[in-house]
CSV table of C-alpha atoms and ligand atoms in Angstrom, one decimal:
chain,number,residue,atom,x,y,z
A,25,MET,CA,-196.9,-20.9,50.0
A,26,LYS,CA,-194.1,-18.7,48.7
A,27,VAL,CA,-190.6,-19.9,49.4
A,28,LEU,CA,-187.3,-18.0,49.2
A,29,VAL,CA,-184.1,-20.0,48.5
A,30,ILE,CA,-180.7,-18.5,49.5
A,31,GLY,CA,-177.8,-19.4,47.3
A,32,GLY,CA,-176.9,-19.8,43.7
A,33,GLY,CA,-175.1,-23.1,42.9
A,34,GLY,CA,-176.2,-26.5,41.6
A,35,ARG,CA,-177.5,-27.5,45.0
A,36,GLU,CA,-179.8,-24.4,45.1
A,37,HIS,CA,-181.0,-25.1,41.5
A,38,ALA,CA,-182.0,-28.6,42.7
A,39,ILE,CA,-183.7,-27.2,45.8
A,40,CYS,CA,-185.7,-24.7,43.6
A,41,TRP,CA,-186.5,-27.6,41.2
A,42,ARG,CA,-187.9,-29.8,44.0
A,43,LEU,CA,-189.8,-26.9,45.5
A,44,SER,CA,-191.3,-26.0,42.2
A,45,LEU,CA,-192.7,-29.5,41.9
A,46,SER,CA,-194.3,-29.3,45.4
A,47,PRO,CA,-198.1,-29.0,45.5
A,48,SER,CA,-197.8,-26.8,48.6
A,49,VAL,CA,-195.6,-24.2,46.9
A,50,SER,CA,-197.1,-21.6,44.6
A,51,LYS,CA,-194.0,-19.5,44.0
A,52,VAL,CA,-190.2,-20.0,44.4
A,53,TYR,CA,-187.8,-17.1,44.7
A,54,ALA,CA,-184.0,-17.5,44.6
A,55,THR,CA,-181.4,-15.0,45.7
A,56,PRO,CA,-179.1,-14.7,43.9
A,57,GLY,CA,-180.0,-17.9,42.1
A,58,ASN,CA,-178.6,-18.8,38.7
A,59,PRO,CA,-179.8,-19.1,35.1
A,60,GLY,CA,-181.0,-22.7,35.8
A,61,CYS,CA,-183.0,-21.5,38.9
A,62,ALA,CA,-184.5,-18.8,36.6
A,63,THR,CA,-186.3,-21.4,34.6
A,64,ILE,CA,-188.4,-22.4,37.6
A,65,ALA,CA,-188.0,-19.6,40.1
A,66,GLN,CA,-187.9,-15.8,40.1
A,67,LEU,CA,-184.4,-14.4,40.7
A,68,VAL,CA,-184.3,-11.6,43.3
A,69,GLN,CA,-181.5,-9.4,44.5
A,70,ALA,CA,-180.9,-8.9,48.2
A,71,GLY,CA,-179.9,-5.3,49.2
A,72,SER,CA,-176.9,-6.9,50.9
A,73,TYR,CA,-176.0,-10.6,51.2
A,74,THR,CA,-176.1,-10.4,55.0
A,75,PRO,CA,-178.7,-11.6,57.6
A,76,SER,CA,-180.4,-8.3,57.7
A,77,GLY,CA,-180.3,-8.0,53.8
A,78,TYR,CA,-182.0,-11.5,53.5
A,79,LEU,CA,-184.5,-10.6,56.2
A,80,ALA,CA,-185.5,-7.4,54.4
A,81,LEU,CA,-185.9,-9.3,51.2
A,82,ALA,CA,-188.0,-12.1,52.7
A,83,ARG,CA,-190.3,-9.5,54.2
A,84,SER,CA,-190.7,-7.6,51.0
A,85,LEU,CA,-191.6,-10.8,49.2
A,86,ALA,CA,-193.9,-11.9,52.0
A,87,ALA,CA,-192.1,-15.3,51.9
A,88,ASP,CA,-193.8,-17.9,54.0
A,89,LEU,CA,-190.6,-20.0,54.3
A,90,THR,CA,-186.9,-19.4,53.6
A,91,VAL,CA,-184.5,-22.2,52.8
A,92,VAL,CA,-180.7,-21.7,53.1
A,93,GLY,CA,-178.4,-23.5,50.8
A,94,PRO,CA,-174.8,-22.6,51.8
A,95,GLU,CA,-173.2,-22.6,55.2
A,96,ALA,CA,-171.9,-19.0,55.3
A,97,PRO,CA,-175.3,-17.2,55.9
A,98,LEU,CA,-176.0,-19.8,58.6
A,99,VAL,CA,-172.7,-19.2,60.4
A,100,ASP,CA,-173.4,-15.5,60.0
A,101,GLY,CA,-176.7,-15.8,61.9
A,102,VAL,CA,-179.4,-15.5,59.2
A,103,VAL,CA,-181.6,-17.9,61.2
A,104,ASP,CA,-181.3,-15.8,64.4
A,105,ALA,CA,-182.3,-12.7,62.4
A,106,PHE,CA,-185.4,-14.4,61.0
A,107,GLU,CA,-186.4,-16.0,64.2
A,108,THR,CA,-186.1,-12.8,66.2
A,109,ALA,CA,-188.3,-11.1,63.5
A,110,GLY,CA,-190.8,-14.0,63.6
A,111,LEU,CA,-190.2,-15.2,60.0
A,112,ARG,CA,-190.1,-18.9,59.2
A,113,ILE,CA,-186.8,-20.2,58.1
A,114,PHE,CA,-185.3,-23.8,58.0
A,115,GLY,CA,-181.7,-24.0,59.2
A,116,PRO,CA,-179.6,-23.9,62.4
A,117,THR,CA,-178.9,-20.7,64.5
A,118,ARG,CA,-175.5,-19.2,64.5
A,119,ALA,CA,-174.7,-21.1,67.7
A,120,ALA,CA,-175.8,-24.4,66.3
A,121,ALA,CA,-173.9,-23.7,63.0
A,122,GLN,CA,-170.7,-23.9,64.9
A,123,LEU,CA,-170.8,-27.6,64.2
A,124,GLU,CA,-169.5,-26.7,60.8
A,125,GLY,CA,-168.2,-23.2,61.4
A,126,SER,CA,-165.6,-24.4,64.0
A,127,LYS,CA,-163.8,-27.7,63.6
A,128,ILE,CA,-162.5,-27.4,67.2
A,129,PHE,CA,-166.0,-26.8,68.5
A,130,SER,CA,-167.3,-29.9,66.6
A,131,LYS,CA,-164.4,-32.1,67.7
A,132,GLN,CA,-164.8,-31.1,71.4
A,133,PHE,CA,-168.6,-31.5,71.1
A,134,MET,CA,-168.1,-35.1,69.8
A,135,THR,CA,-165.7,-35.8,72.7
A,136,ARG,CA,-168.2,-34.5,75.2
A,137,HIS,CA,-171.0,-36.7,73.8
A,138,GLY,CA,-169.1,-39.8,73.0
A,139,ILE,CA,-169.6,-39.5,69.3
A,140,PRO,CA,-167.1,-41.6,67.4
A,141,THR,CA,-164.5,-39.5,65.6
A,142,ALA,CA,-160.7,-39.5,64.8
A,143,ARG,CA,-158.3,-39.0,67.8
A,144,PHE,CA,-157.2,-35.3,67.7
A,145,THR,CA,-155.4,-32.4,69.3
A,146,ALA,CA,-156.7,-28.8,68.9
A,147,THR,CA,-154.6,-25.7,69.5
A,148,ASP,CA,-153.9,-22.1,68.5
A,149,ASP,CA,-150.3,-22.3,69.5
A,150,PRO,CA,-147.7,-23.0,66.8
A,151,ALA,CA,-145.2,-24.6,69.2
A,152,ALA,CA,-147.8,-26.8,70.8
A,153,ALA,CA,-149.0,-27.9,67.3
A,154,ARG,CA,-145.5,-28.9,66.3
A,155,GLN,CA,-145.1,-30.9,69.4
A,156,ALA,CA,-148.4,-32.6,69.0
A,157,LEU,CA,-147.3,-34.0,65.7
A,158,ASP,CA,-145.2,-36.6,67.6
A,159,GLU,CA,-148.5,-38.0,69.1
A,160,PHE,CA,-149.5,-39.3,65.6
A,161,THR,CA,-148.2,-41.5,62.8
A,162,TYR,CA,-148.1,-40.5,59.2
A,163,PRO,CA,-150.1,-39.8,57.2
A,164,LEU,CA,-152.0,-37.4,59.5
A,165,VAL,CA,-154.6,-34.7,58.9
A,166,ILE,CA,-154.3,-31.0,59.6
A,167,LYS,CA,-157.5,-29.0,59.6
A,168,ALA,CA,-158.1,-25.3,59.8
A,169,ASP,CA,-160.7,-24.5,62.5
A,170,GLY,CA,-162.8,-22.0,60.5
A,171,LEU,CA,-164.7,-22.1,57.2
A,172,ALA,CA,-162.2,-22.4,54.3
A,173,ALA,CA,-164.4,-23.2,51.3
A,174,GLY,CA,-163.1,-26.8,51.0
A,175,LYS,CA,-159.4,-25.8,51.3
A,176,GLY,CA,-159.0,-26.2,55.0
A,177,VAL,CA,-158.1,-29.9,55.2
A,178,VAL,CA,-154.6,-31.1,54.4
A,179,ILE,CA,-153.4,-34.7,54.5
A,180,VAL,CA,-149.7,-34.7,55.0
A,181,ARG,CA,-147.3,-37.7,54.4
A,182,ASP,CA,-144.4,-36.8,56.6
A,183,LYS,CA,-143.1,-34.4,59.2
A,184,ALA,CA,-141.6,-31.9,56.7
A,185,GLU,CA,-145.0,-31.5,55.0
A,186,ALA,CA,-146.7,-31.3,58.3
A,187,VAL,CA,-144.4,-28.5,59.5
A,188,ALA,CA,-144.8,-26.6,56.2
A,189,THR,CA,-148.6,-26.9,56.4
A,190,LEU,CA,-148.7,-25.7,60.0
A,191,ASP,CA,-146.5,-22.8,59.1
A,192,SER,CA,-148.8,-21.7,56.2
A,193,MET,CA,-151.9,-22.2,58.5
A,194,PHE,CA,-150.6,-20.2,61.3
A,195,GLY,CA,-149.0,-17.7,58.9
A,196,GLY,CA,-152.5,-17.0,57.5
A,197,THR,CA,-151.3,-17.7,54.0
A,198,LEU,CA,-153.2,-20.9,53.4
A,199,VAL,CA,-156.8,-20.0,54.4
A,200,GLY,CA,-156.5,-16.7,56.2
A,201,ASP,CA,-157.8,-16.3,59.7
A,202,ALA,CA,-159.6,-19.7,59.5
A,203,GLY,CA,-156.2,-21.4,60.0
A,204,LEU,CA,-155.1,-19.6,63.1
A,205,ARG,CA,-156.4,-22.4,65.2
A,206,VAL,CA,-156.0,-26.0,64.0
A,207,VAL,CA,-157.0,-29.6,64.6
A,208,ILE,CA,-154.4,-32.3,64.1
A,209,GLU,CA,-155.9,-35.7,63.8
A,210,GLU,CA,-155.4,-39.3,63.1
A,211,PHE,CA,-155.8,-40.4,59.4
A,212,LEU,CA,-158.7,-42.8,59.0
A,213,THR,CA,-159.2,-45.3,56.2
A,214,GLY,CA,-162.4,-46.8,54.8
A,215,GLU,CA,-165.3,-45.9,52.6
A,216,GLU,CA,-166.7,-42.4,52.9
A,217,VAL,CA,-170.5,-41.8,53.3
A,218,SER,CA,-172.4,-38.6,53.3
A,219,PHE,CA,-175.2,-39.1,55.8
A,220,ILE,CA,-177.8,-36.3,55.7
A,221,ALA,CA,-180.9,-35.9,57.9
A,222,LEU,CA,-183.4,-33.3,58.7
A,223,SER,CA,-183.7,-32.3,62.3
A,224,ASP,CA,-186.3,-30.3,64.2
A,225,GLY,CA,-184.0,-29.9,67.2
A,226,GLU,CA,-185.3,-33.1,68.9
A,227,SER,CA,-184.9,-36.0,66.5
A,228,VAL,CA,-183.8,-36.8,63.0
A,229,LEU,CA,-185.4,-37.9,59.7
A,230,PRO,CA,-182.6,-39.3,57.5
A,231,PHE,CA,-182.3,-39.1,53.7
A,232,GLU,CA,-180.9,-42.2,52.0
A,233,PRO,CA,-177.1,-42.4,52.2
A,234,SER,CA,-175.0,-40.8,49.4
A,235,GLN,CA,-171.4,-40.4,48.4
A,236,ASP,CA,-169.6,-37.6,46.7
A,237,HIS,CA,-166.5,-38.0,44.5
A,238,LYS,CA,-163.9,-35.2,44.6
A,239,THR,CA,-161.1,-36.3,42.3
A,240,ILE,CA,-161.3,-35.4,38.7
A,241,PHE,CA,-160.6,-37.6,35.6
A,242,GLU,CA,-161.4,-41.1,34.7
A,243,GLY,CA,-159.8,-43.5,37.2
A,244,ASP,CA,-159.6,-40.8,40.0
A,245,THR,CA,-156.2,-39.6,38.8
A,246,GLY,CA,-156.9,-36.2,40.5
A,247,PRO,CA,-156.6,-33.4,41.6
A,248,ASN,CA,-159.4,-32.8,44.1
A,249,THR,CA,-162.3,-30.6,43.1
A,250,GLY,CA,-165.5,-29.2,44.7
A,251,GLY,CA,-167.1,-32.4,43.6
A,252,MET,CA,-167.3,-34.3,40.2
A,253,GLY,CA,-170.5,-36.0,41.1
A,254,ALA,CA,-172.4,-37.9,43.7
A,255,TYR,CA,-174.7,-40.9,43.9
A,256,SER,CA,-177.4,-42.0,46.3
A,257,ASP,CA,-178.1,-45.7,46.7
A,258,SER,CA,-179.8,-47.3,49.7
A,259,ARG,CA,-177.2,-50.2,49.4
A,260,ILE,CA,-174.4,-47.9,50.4
A,261,LEU,CA,-175.3,-48.8,54.0
A,262,PRO,CA,-176.9,-52.0,55.0
A,263,PRO,CA,-180.0,-51.4,57.3
A,264,ALA,CA,-178.2,-52.4,60.5
A,265,MET,CA,-175.3,-50.1,59.8
A,266,ARG,CA,-177.6,-47.2,58.9
A,267,GLN,CA,-179.2,-47.7,62.3
A,268,THR,CA,-175.8,-47.7,63.9
A,269,VAL,CA,-175.1,-44.3,62.3
A,270,ILE,CA,-178.4,-42.9,63.5
A,271,ASP,CA,-177.9,-44.3,67.1
A,272,THR,CA,-174.2,-43.4,67.5
A,273,VAL,CA,-173.9,-40.2,65.5
A,274,MET,CA,-177.0,-38.5,64.4
A,275,THR,CA,-179.3,-38.8,67.4
A,276,PRO,CA,-176.5,-38.1,70.0
A,277,THR,CA,-175.6,-35.0,68.0
A,278,VAL,CA,-179.1,-33.6,68.0
A,279,GLN,CA,-179.6,-34.6,71.7
A,280,GLY,CA,-176.3,-33.2,72.7
A,281,MET,CA,-177.0,-29.8,71.0
A,282,LYS,CA,-180.3,-29.7,72.7
A,283,ALA,CA,-178.7,-30.4,76.1
A,284,GLU,CA,-176.2,-27.6,75.5
A,285,TRP,CA,-179.0,-25.1,74.8
A,286,MET,CA,-178.3,-24.8,71.1
A,287,PRO,CA,-181.0,-27.1,69.5
A,288,PHE,CA,-180.0,-28.0,66.0
A,289,LYS,CA,-182.8,-27.4,63.5
A,290,GLY,CA,-182.0,-27.9,59.8
A,291,PHE,CA,-180.1,-30.3,57.6
A,292,LEU,CA,-177.5,-32.1,59.6
A,293,TYR,CA,-174.8,-33.7,57.3
A,294,ALA,CA,-172.3,-36.1,58.9
A,295,GLY,CA,-169.3,-36.9,56.7
A,296,LEU,CA,-168.5,-40.4,57.8
A,297,MET,CA,-165.6,-42.8,57.4
A,298,MET,CA,-166.8,-46.4,57.6
A,299,THR,CA,-163.7,-47.8,59.4
A,300,LYS,CA,-163.2,-51.4,60.4
A,301,ASP,CA,-164.1,-50.2,63.9
A,302,GLY,CA,-167.4,-48.8,62.8
A,303,PRO,CA,-168.5,-45.4,61.5
A,304,LYS,CA,-166.5,-42.4,62.6
A,305,THR,CA,-167.4,-38.7,61.9
A,306,LEU,CA,-164.9,-36.8,59.8
A,307,GLU,CA,-166.9,-33.6,60.0
A,308,PHE,CA,-170.3,-32.1,60.3
A,309,ASN,CA,-171.9,-29.8,57.8
A,310,VAL,CA,-175.0,-27.8,58.8
A,311,ARG,CA,-176.6,-27.8,55.3
A,312,LEU,CA,-177.3,-30.0,52.4
A,313,GLY,CA,-174.2,-31.3,50.5
A,314,ASP,CA,-173.3,-30.1,47.0
A,315,PRO,CA,-173.5,-32.2,44.8
A,316,GLU,CA,-175.2,-34.9,47.0
A,317,THR,CA,-178.4,-32.8,47.0
A,318,GLN,CA,-178.7,-33.1,43.2
A,319,ALA,CA,-178.7,-36.9,43.5
A,320,LEU,CA,-180.8,-37.0,46.7
A,321,LEU,CA,-183.6,-34.7,45.5
A,322,HIS,CA,-183.9,-36.5,42.3
A,323,ARG,CA,-185.0,-39.6,44.3
A,324,LEU,CA,-187.3,-37.6,46.5
A,325,ASP,CA,-191.0,-38.4,46.2
A,326,GLY,CA,-193.2,-36.2,48.2
A,327,ASP,CA,-193.9,-32.5,48.9
A,328,PHE,CA,-190.5,-31.1,49.7
A,329,GLY,CA,-192.0,-27.7,50.5
A,330,GLU,CA,-194.4,-29.1,53.0
A,331,LEU,CA,-191.7,-31.3,54.5
A,332,LEU,CA,-189.4,-28.3,55.1
A,333,MET,CA,-192.3,-26.1,56.4
A,334,GLU,CA,-193.4,-28.7,58.9
A,335,ALA,CA,-189.8,-29.4,60.0
A,336,ALA,CA,-189.3,-25.6,60.5
A,337,ALA,CA,-192.3,-25.6,62.7
A,338,GLY,CA,-190.9,-28.4,64.8
A,339,ARG,CA,-192.8,-31.3,63.2
A,340,LEU,CA,-190.8,-33.9,61.4
A,341,ASN,CA,-193.2,-35.9,59.3
A,342,PRO,CA,-191.7,-39.1,57.8
A,343,SER,CA,-194.7,-39.5,55.5
A,344,LEU,CA,-193.5,-36.4,53.6
A,345,LEU,CA,-190.1,-37.8,52.9
A,346,GLY,CA,-190.9,-40.4,50.3
A,347,CYS,CA,-187.9,-41.8,48.3
A,348,LYS,CA,-188.0,-43.6,45.0
A,349,PRO,CA,-186.3,-47.0,45.5
A,350,GLY,CA,-183.8,-46.9,42.6
A,351,PRO,CA,-180.4,-45.2,42.9
A,352,SER,CA,-179.6,-41.9,41.3
A,353,VAL,CA,-176.4,-40.4,40.1
A,354,CYS,CA,-175.2,-36.8,39.5
A,355,VAL,CA,-172.4,-36.3,37.1
A,356,VAL,CA,-170.7,-33.0,37.0
A,357,LEU,CA,-169.7,-31.6,33.5
A,358,ALA,CA,-167.1,-29.0,34.2
A,359,ALA,CA,-165.5,-26.3,32.1
A,360,ALA,CA,-162.1,-27.0,30.5
A,361,GLY,CA,-159.3,-26.5,33.0
A,362,TYR,CA,-161.3,-27.2,36.1
A,363,PRO,CA,-160.4,-27.2,39.0
A,364,GLY,CA,-157.6,-24.8,38.0
A,365,LYS,CA,-158.1,-21.7,35.9
A,366,VAL,CA,-161.1,-22.5,33.7
A,367,ARG,CA,-161.9,-21.5,30.2
A,368,SER,CA,-165.1,-19.6,30.4
A,369,GLY,CA,-167.6,-18.7,27.7
A,370,ASP,CA,-167.9,-22.1,26.0
A,371,LEU,CA,-171.3,-22.9,24.7
A,372,ILE,CA,-173.2,-25.7,26.5
A,373,SER,CA,-175.4,-27.7,24.2
A,374,GLY,CA,-177.5,-30.9,24.3
A,375,ILE,CA,-179.6,-30.0,27.4
A,376,PRO,CA,-183.0,-30.8,25.8
A,377,GLU,CA,-181.6,-34.1,24.5
A,378,ALA,CA,-180.3,-35.0,28.0
A,379,GLU,CA,-183.6,-34.1,29.6
A,380,SER,CA,-185.6,-36.1,27.1
A,381,THR,CA,-184.0,-39.2,28.6
A,382,GLY,CA,-185.4,-38.4,32.1
A,383,ALA,CA,-182.2,-36.7,33.4
A,384,VAL,CA,-182.4,-33.3,35.0
A,385,VAL,CA,-179.7,-30.7,34.2
A,386,PHE,CA,-178.7,-28.4,37.1
A,387,HIS,CA,-176.7,-25.3,36.5
A,388,ALA,CA,-173.7,-24.0,38.5
A,389,GLY,CA,-171.5,-21.1,37.3
A,390,THR,CA,-173.4,-20.7,34.0
A,391,ARG,CA,-174.8,-17.7,32.3
B,424,LIG,P1,-163.7,-31.2,53.9
B,424,LIG,O1,-165.0,-31.7,53.4
B,424,LIG,O2,-163.1,-30.1,53.1
B,424,LIG,O3,-163.7,-30.9,55.4
B,424,LIG,O4,-162.7,-32.3,53.7
B,424,LIG,C1,-162.9,-33.5,54.3
B,424,LIG,C2,-162.3,-34.5,53.4
B,424,LIG,O5,-160.9,-34.8,53.9
B,424,LIG,C3,-163.0,-35.8,53.7
B,424,LIG,O6,-164.0,-35.9,52.7
B,424,LIG,C4,-162.0,-36.8,53.7
B,424,LIG,O7,-161.8,-37.3,52.3
B,424,LIG,C5,-160.7,-36.2,54.1
B,424,LIG,N1,-160.5,-36.3,55.6
B,424,LIG,C6,-160.9,-35.5,56.6
B,424,LIG,N2,-160.5,-36.0,57.8
B,424,LIG,C7,-159.9,-37.2,57.6
B,424,LIG,C8,-159.3,-38.2,58.4
B,424,LIG,N3,-159.3,-38.0,59.7
B,424,LIG,N4,-158.8,-39.3,57.8
B,424,LIG,C9,-158.8,-39.4,56.5
B,424,LIG,N5,-159.4,-38.5,55.6
B,424,LIG,C10,-159.9,-37.4,56.2
B,425,LIG,N1,-170.1,-32.6,49.0
B,425,LIG,C1,-169.4,-32.1,50.2
B,425,LIG,C2,-170.0,-30.9,50.8
B,425,LIG,O1,-171.0,-30.4,50.4
B,425,LIG,O2,-169.4,-30.4,51.7
């Protein structure tokens, strides 16, 4: 089959790479892709990077399956456009993508279905938000409701910082319209785990657990980045705890979405805090993680293309999700200055030497 991949970061390079190794896949297209994708996939331009633009592209390529990397096209309704047109795509509809697209939706959904999460207040009223601060102790967490490209979560240490953060959220200066509604929530402590599963709308098929690491520099001296790396290791969660996550978070989420008439098909990513009271959900994403995917797909052992095609058709097949037993790690090598203003144009060398050791090099932001 011919598969179209939407997106152009390191995660999408890893998806293209795994698809290119799938016996069921004869051709991989990526839109817009990146120079790394171009070594294994054909880069194609969409007339517009909108649901109808992607649909027209998939039609013109006669793609048998489309796989969506980032959240924005999902929240924009790319899956709805494909399903209406009868084209196969793996991902949640616009309604189901609210689990990531609206933090208020996801928090209220968790409340409705008894899914463990931090205590919270949600509001679009600045005065009510200020008042709600008194219901929490510091530090506390303020979250923009809408998509904010990783900038919508602020941990504040005292009331002055909280008030300033609320002002910049409601003033639209921090993350634009995404911050006009906010969640204020209790600060949780523990180890964070990225728990990612495939869902066909009925049940879940989990990947091994992984963890991403956001602070830059040796010793985590910061600041936060889009991710300096990730690792996947089955020992991150003992088997009983893994089952607890499936039983208290993943399965109730998929069942709850089905009961609310928005079945969730696609990659369901729960960002968990393993607290002393058990796992609590910090957030849902409706896609694979970046850079968790790079580590996860390196361990995958099986036909990724067939796995996704079957899942898109409503058939989760555990025998297609083989996983190599050993752990894997993804280390991000960033341009000088990252995550601030980066120096661009530096030459990257040593890729063949790295790959001769069994490593795989994924591109993001290269040319
Ligand atoms: P994001 O992935 O941008 O939504 O940011 C989520 C990150 O903020 C998580 O990975 C946590 O590190 C942190 N975070 C979010 N909610 C909480 C919370 N309630 N308590 C502690 N840390 C949190
Ligand atoms: N690695 C975090 C994310 O993909 O949201």
